[in-house]
Coordinates of C-alpha atoms and ligand atoms in Angstrom, one line a residue:
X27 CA -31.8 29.4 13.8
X28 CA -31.4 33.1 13.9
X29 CA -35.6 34.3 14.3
X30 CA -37.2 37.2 14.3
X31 CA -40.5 38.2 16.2
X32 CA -41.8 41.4 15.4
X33 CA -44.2 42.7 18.7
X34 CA -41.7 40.7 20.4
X35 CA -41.6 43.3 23.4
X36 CA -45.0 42.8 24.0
X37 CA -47.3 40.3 26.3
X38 CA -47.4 37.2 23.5
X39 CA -44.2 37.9 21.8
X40 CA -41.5 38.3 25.3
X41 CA -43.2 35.0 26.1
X42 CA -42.4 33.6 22.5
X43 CA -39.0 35.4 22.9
X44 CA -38.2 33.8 26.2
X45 CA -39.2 30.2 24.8
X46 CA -37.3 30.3 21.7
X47 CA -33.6 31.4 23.2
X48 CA -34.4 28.5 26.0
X49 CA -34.7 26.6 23.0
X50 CA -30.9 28.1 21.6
X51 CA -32.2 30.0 18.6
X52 CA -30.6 33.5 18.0
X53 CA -34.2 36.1 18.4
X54 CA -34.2 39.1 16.9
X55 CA -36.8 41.1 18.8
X56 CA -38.7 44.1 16.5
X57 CA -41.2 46.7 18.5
X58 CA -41.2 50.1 17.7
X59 CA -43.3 49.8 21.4
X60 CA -46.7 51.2 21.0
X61 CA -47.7 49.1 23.4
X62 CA -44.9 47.0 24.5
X63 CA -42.4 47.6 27.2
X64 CA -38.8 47.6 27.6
X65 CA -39.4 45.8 31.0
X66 CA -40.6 42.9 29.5
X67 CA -37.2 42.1 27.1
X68 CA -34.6 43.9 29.9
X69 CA -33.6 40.3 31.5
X70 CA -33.1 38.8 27.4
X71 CA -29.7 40.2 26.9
X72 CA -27.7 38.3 29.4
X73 CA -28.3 35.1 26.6
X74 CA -25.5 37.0 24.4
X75 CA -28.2 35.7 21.5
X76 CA -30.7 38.6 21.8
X77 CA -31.1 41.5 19.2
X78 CA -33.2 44.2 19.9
X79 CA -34.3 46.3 16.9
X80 CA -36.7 49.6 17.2
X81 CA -38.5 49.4 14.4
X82 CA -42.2 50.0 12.9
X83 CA -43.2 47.4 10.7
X84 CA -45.3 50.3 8.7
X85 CA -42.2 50.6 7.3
X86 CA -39.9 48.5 5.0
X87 CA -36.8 45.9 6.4
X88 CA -34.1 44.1 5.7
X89 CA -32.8 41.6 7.7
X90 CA -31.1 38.3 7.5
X91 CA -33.5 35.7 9.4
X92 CA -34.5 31.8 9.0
X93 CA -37.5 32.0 10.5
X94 CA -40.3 34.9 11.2
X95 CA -42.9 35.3 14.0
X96 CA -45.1 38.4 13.1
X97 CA -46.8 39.6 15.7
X98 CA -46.9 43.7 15.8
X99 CA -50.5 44.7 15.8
X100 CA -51.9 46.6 19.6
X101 CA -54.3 43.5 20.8
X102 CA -56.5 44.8 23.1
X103 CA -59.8 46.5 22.2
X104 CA -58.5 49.9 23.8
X105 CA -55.1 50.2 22.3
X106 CA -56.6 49.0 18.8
X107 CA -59.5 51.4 19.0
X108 CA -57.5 54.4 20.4
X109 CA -55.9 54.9 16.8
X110 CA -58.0 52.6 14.2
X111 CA -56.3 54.0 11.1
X112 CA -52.7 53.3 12.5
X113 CA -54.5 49.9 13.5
X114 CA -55.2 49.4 9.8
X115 CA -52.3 50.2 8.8
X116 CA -50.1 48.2 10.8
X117 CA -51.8 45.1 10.2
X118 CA -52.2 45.4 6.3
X119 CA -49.2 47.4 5.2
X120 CA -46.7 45.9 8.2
X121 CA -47.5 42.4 7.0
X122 CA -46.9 43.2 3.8
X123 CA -43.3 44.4 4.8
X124 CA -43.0 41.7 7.5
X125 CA -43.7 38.9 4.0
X126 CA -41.7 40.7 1.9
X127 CA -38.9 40.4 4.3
X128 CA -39.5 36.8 5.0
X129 CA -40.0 36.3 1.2
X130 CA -36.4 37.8 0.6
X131 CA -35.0 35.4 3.4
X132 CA -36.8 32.8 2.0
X133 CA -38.0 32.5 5.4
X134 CA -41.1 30.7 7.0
X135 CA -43.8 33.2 8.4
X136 CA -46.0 32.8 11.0
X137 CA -48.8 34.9 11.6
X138 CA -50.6 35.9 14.7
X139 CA -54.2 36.2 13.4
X140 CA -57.3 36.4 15.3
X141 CA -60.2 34.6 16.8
X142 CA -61.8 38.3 16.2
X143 CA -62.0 37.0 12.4
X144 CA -65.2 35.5 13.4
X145 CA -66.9 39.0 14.5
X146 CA -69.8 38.1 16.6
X147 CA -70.2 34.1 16.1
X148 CA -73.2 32.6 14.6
X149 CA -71.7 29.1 14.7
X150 CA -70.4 27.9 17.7
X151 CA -67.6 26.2 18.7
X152 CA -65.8 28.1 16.1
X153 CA -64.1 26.3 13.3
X154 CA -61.8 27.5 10.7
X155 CA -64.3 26.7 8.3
X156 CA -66.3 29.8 9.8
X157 CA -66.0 32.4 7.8
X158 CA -67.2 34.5 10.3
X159 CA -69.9 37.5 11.3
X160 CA -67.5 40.8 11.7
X161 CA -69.3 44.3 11.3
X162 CA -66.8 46.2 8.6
X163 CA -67.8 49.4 9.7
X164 CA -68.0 49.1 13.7
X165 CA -65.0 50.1 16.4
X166 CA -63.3 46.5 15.7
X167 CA -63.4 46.7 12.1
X168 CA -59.6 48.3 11.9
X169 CA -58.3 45.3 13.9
X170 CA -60.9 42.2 12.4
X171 CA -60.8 43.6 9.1
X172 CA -57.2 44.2 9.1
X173 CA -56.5 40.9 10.3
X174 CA -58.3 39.7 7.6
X175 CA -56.4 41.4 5.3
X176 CA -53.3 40.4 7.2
X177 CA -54.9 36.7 6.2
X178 CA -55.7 36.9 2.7
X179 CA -51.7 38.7 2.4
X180 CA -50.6 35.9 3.9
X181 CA -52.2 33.4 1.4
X182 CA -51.3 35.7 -1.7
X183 CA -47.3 35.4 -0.7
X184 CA -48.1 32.0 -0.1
X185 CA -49.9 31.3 -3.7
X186 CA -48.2 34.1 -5.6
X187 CA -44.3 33.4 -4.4
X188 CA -44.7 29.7 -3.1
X189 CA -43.6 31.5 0.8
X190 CA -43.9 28.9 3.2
X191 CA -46.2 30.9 6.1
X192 CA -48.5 29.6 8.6
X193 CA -51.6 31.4 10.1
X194 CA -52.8 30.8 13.6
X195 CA -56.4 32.4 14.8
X196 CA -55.4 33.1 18.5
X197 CA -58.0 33.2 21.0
X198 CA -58.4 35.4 24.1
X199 CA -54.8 35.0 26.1
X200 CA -53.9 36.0 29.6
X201 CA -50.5 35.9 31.7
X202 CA -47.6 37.4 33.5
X203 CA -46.7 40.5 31.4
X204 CA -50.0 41.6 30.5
X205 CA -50.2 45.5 30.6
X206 CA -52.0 46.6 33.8
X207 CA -54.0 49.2 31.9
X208 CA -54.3 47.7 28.3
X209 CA -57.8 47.4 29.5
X210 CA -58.6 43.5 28.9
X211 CA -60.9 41.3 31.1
X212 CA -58.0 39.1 33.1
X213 CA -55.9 42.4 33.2
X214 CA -58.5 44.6 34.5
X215 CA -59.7 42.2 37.0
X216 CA -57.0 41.3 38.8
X217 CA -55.6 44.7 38.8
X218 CA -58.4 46.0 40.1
X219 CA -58.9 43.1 43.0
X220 CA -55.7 44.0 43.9
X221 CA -56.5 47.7 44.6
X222 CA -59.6 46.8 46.2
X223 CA -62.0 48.2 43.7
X224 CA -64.9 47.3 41.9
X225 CA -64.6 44.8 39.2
X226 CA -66.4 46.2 36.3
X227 CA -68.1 43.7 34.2
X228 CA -69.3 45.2 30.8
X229 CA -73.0 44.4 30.1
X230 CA -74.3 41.9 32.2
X231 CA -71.7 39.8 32.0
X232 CA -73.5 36.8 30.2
X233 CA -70.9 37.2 27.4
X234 CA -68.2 34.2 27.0
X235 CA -64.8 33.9 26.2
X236 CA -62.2 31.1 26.3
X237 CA -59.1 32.0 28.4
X238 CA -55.6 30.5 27.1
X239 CA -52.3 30.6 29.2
X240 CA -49.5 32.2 27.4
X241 CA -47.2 29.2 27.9
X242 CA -50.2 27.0 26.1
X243 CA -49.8 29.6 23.3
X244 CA -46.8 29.9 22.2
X245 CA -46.1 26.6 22.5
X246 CA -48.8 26.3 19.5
X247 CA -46.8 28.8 18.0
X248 CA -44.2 27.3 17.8
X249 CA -45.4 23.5 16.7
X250 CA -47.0 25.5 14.2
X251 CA -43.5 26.8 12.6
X252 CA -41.9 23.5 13.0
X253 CA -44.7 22.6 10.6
X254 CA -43.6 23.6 7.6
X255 CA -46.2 22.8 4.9
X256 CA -49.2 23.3 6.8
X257 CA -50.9 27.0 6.1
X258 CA -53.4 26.9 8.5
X259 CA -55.1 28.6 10.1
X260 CA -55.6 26.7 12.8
X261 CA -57.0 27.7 15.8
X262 CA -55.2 28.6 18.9
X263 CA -57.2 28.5 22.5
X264 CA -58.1 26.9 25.4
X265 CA -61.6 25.4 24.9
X266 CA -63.1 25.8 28.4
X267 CA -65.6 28.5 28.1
X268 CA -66.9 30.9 30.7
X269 CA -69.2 33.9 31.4
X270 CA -67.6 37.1 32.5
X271 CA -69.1 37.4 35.0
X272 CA -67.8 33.7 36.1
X273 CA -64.4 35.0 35.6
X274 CA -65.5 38.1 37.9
X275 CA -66.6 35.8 40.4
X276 CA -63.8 33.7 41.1
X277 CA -61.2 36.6 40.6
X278 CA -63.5 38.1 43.9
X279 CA -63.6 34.6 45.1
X280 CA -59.9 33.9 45.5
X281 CA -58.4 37.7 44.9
X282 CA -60.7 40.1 46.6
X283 CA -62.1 42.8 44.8
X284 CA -64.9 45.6 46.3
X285 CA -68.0 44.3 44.7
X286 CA -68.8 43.4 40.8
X287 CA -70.3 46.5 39.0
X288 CA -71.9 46.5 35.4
X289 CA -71.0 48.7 32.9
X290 CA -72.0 49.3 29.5
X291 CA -71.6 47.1 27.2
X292 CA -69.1 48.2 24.4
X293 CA -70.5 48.3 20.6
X294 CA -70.1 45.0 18.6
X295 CA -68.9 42.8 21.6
X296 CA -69.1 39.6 20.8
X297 CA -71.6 37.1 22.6
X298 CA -69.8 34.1 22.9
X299 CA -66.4 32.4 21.9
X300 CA -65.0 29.2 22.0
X301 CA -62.2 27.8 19.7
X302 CA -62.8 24.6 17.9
X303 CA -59.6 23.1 18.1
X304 CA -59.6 19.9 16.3
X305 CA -57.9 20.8 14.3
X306 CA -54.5 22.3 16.4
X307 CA -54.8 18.6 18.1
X308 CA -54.7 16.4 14.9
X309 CA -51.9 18.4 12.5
X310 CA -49.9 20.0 15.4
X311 CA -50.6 17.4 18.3
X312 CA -51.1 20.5 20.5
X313 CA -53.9 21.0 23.3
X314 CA -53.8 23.7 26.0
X315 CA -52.0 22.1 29.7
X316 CA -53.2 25.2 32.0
X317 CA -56.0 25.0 33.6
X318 CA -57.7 28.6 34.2
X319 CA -57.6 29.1 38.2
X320 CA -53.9 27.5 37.4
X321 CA -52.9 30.2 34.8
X322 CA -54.9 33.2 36.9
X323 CA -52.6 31.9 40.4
X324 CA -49.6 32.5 38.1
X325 CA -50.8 35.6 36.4
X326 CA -51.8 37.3 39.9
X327 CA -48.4 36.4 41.4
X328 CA -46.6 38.3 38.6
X329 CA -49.0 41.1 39.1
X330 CA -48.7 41.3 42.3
X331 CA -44.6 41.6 42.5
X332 CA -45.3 44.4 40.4
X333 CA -47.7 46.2 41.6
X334 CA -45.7 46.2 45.3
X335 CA -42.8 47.6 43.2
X336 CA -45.0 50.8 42.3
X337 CA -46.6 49.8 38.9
X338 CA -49.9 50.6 38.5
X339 CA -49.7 53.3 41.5
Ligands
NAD409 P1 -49.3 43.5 22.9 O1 -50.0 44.8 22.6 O2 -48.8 43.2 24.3 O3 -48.1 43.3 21.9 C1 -48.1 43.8 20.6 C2 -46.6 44.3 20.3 O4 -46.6 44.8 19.0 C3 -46.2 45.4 21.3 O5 -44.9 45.2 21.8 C4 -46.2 46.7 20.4 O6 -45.3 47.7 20.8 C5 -45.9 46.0 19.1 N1 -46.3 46.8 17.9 C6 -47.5 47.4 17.7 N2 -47.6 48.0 16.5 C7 -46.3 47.9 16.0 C8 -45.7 48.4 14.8 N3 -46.4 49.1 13.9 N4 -44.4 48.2 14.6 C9 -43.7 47.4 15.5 N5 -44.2 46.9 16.6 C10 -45.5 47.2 16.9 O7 -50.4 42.4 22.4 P2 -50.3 40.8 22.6 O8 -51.4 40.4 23.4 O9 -48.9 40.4 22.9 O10 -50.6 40.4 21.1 C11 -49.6 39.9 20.2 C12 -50.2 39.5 18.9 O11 -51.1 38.4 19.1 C13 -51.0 40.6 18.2 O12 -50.8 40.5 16.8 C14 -52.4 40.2 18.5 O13 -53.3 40.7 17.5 C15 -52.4 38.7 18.6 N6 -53.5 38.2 19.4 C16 -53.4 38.3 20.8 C17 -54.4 37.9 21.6 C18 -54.4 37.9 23.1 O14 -55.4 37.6 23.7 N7 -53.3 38.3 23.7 C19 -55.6 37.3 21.0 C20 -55.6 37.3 19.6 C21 -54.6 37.7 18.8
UDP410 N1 -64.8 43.1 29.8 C1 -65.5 43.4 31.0 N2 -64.8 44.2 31.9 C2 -63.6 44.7 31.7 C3 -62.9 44.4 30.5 C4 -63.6 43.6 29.6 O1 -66.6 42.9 31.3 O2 -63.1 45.4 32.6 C5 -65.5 42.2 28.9 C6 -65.5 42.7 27.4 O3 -66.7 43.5 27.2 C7 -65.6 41.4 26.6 C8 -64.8 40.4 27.5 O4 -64.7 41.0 28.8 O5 -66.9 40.9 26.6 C9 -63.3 40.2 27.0 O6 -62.8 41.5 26.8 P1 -61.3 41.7 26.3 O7 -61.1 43.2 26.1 O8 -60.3 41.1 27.3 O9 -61.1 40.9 25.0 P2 -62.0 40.8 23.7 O10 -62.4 39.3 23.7 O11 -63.3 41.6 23.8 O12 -61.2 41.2 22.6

């Protein structure tokens, strides 16, 4: 299969890159690199089935593909907030371009939606059936709102031009790769163990979230493309759920750290999150493997190669 990810030269999508030429496809990787990296691709060429295309998904593309991943979006809160209105765009009018292209293949899409749909939970675990609390006019709004969008666009090519797509709600995901200052939790912590510093916990850290291993991840990505027929969206994340500051704590425990430190807590951060993922297990047969003090032991090694090669310095 010859498959395209867009984003695929960020954290998620070198992962889903990686896992898909082990698998023999021919990838097409599409970042115009906002907030990807080179780095993260450089090793993908020696495969002689790699294609690396600079591209923003803002605008329109032609190319011949069986299959596509679309992931180009910035993911974390501080990338997504720093430019909101490119935010917007990118999720509403690059999906649209990213469907039309897959509609013109005739290809399945996959789309990398959000747990952030939900906004601040009222029901909890969350289910798709949720249809979620998001504030439309707070500092997430350009990425939960445009993923929304990015949703209902989805359905529409689905409905309107009988597109074969497939929407997965992906919850809070950590791993080798991450960005060392795309200021998320797992990123932030260990980076900052690392350097001996405080470990800033935002609020006072009774706030959950559910931590996923990239590996875990795309594997759901990919069950979820091989199941053609099946719309979604399902939700994808690891269902063990834990207090920041819980997460602070053992980073300190096993990775050193100065001392945990609150800060404030940012505008319209939500409480708690857990995924619901009956659903993932009964029409995918896929659970999450890694285990979080597993996943954070593989995470820290890879940030710890690179930060004695000079990154983050
Ligand atoms: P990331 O920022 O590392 O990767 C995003 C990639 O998209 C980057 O390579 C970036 O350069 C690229 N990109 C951004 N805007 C683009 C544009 N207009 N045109 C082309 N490329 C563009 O983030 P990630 O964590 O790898 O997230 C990947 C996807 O998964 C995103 O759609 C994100 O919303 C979704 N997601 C991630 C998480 C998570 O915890 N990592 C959680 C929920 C959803
Ligand atoms: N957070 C924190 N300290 C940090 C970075 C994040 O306490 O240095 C908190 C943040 O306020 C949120 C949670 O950790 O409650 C997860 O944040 P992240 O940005 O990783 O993802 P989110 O789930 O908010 O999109």
């Amino acid at each position: 299969m010859r498959v395209l990810v867009t984003g695929g030269a960020g954290f998620v999508g070198s992962h889903l890159c990686e896992r898909l030429l082990n698998d023999g496809h021919d990838v097409v990787c599409l970042d115009n690199f906002y907030t990807g990296r080179r780095e993260n691709v450089a090793g993908f060429a020696a495969s002689g089935r790699f294609e690396l295309v600079e591209h923003d998904v803002e605008q329109p593309i032609s190319l011949p593909v069986e299959q596509v991943y679309h992931l180009a979006c910035p993911a974390s809160p501080v990338h997504y907030q720093a430019d909101p209105v490119r935010t917007l765009r990118t999720n509403v009018i690059g999906t649209l371009n990213m469907l039309e292209l897959a509609r013109q293949n005739n290809a399945r899409l996959v789309l990398a939606s959000t747990s952030e749909v939900y906004g601040d939970p009222e029901v909890h675990p969350q289910p798709e059936r949720y249809r979620g609390n998001v504030n439309p006019h707070g500092i997430r709004a350009c990425y939960d709102e445009g993923k929304r969008a990015a949703e209902s666009a989805t359905m529409d090519y689905h409905r309107q031009y009988g597109l074969s797509v497939g929407i997965a709600r992906i919850f809070n995901t950590y791993g080798p790769r991450m960005a060392f200052e795309d200021g998320r939790v797992v990123s932030n912590f260990l980076v900052q163990a690392m350097a001996g510093k405080p470990l800033t916990v935002y609020g006072d850290g009774s706030q959950t979230r559910s931590f996923c291993y990239v590996t875990d991840l795309v594997d759901g990505l990919v069950r979820l493309m091989a199941r053609g027929g099946f719309t979604g969206p399902v939700n994808l994340g690891n269902d063990g759920e834990f207090t920041i500051r819980q997460l602070a704590e053992l980073v300190t425990r096993k990775y050193g750290g100065a001392q945990i430190v609150e800060e404030p807590l940012p505008a319209d951060d939500p409480t708690r999150r857990k995924p619901d993922i009956t659903l993932a297990r009964a029409e995918l047969g896929w659970s999450p493997t890694v285990a979080l003090e597993q996943g954070l032991e593989a995470t820290a090694a890879d940030f710890r190669s690179r930060f004695a090669a000079g990154e983050g310095r």
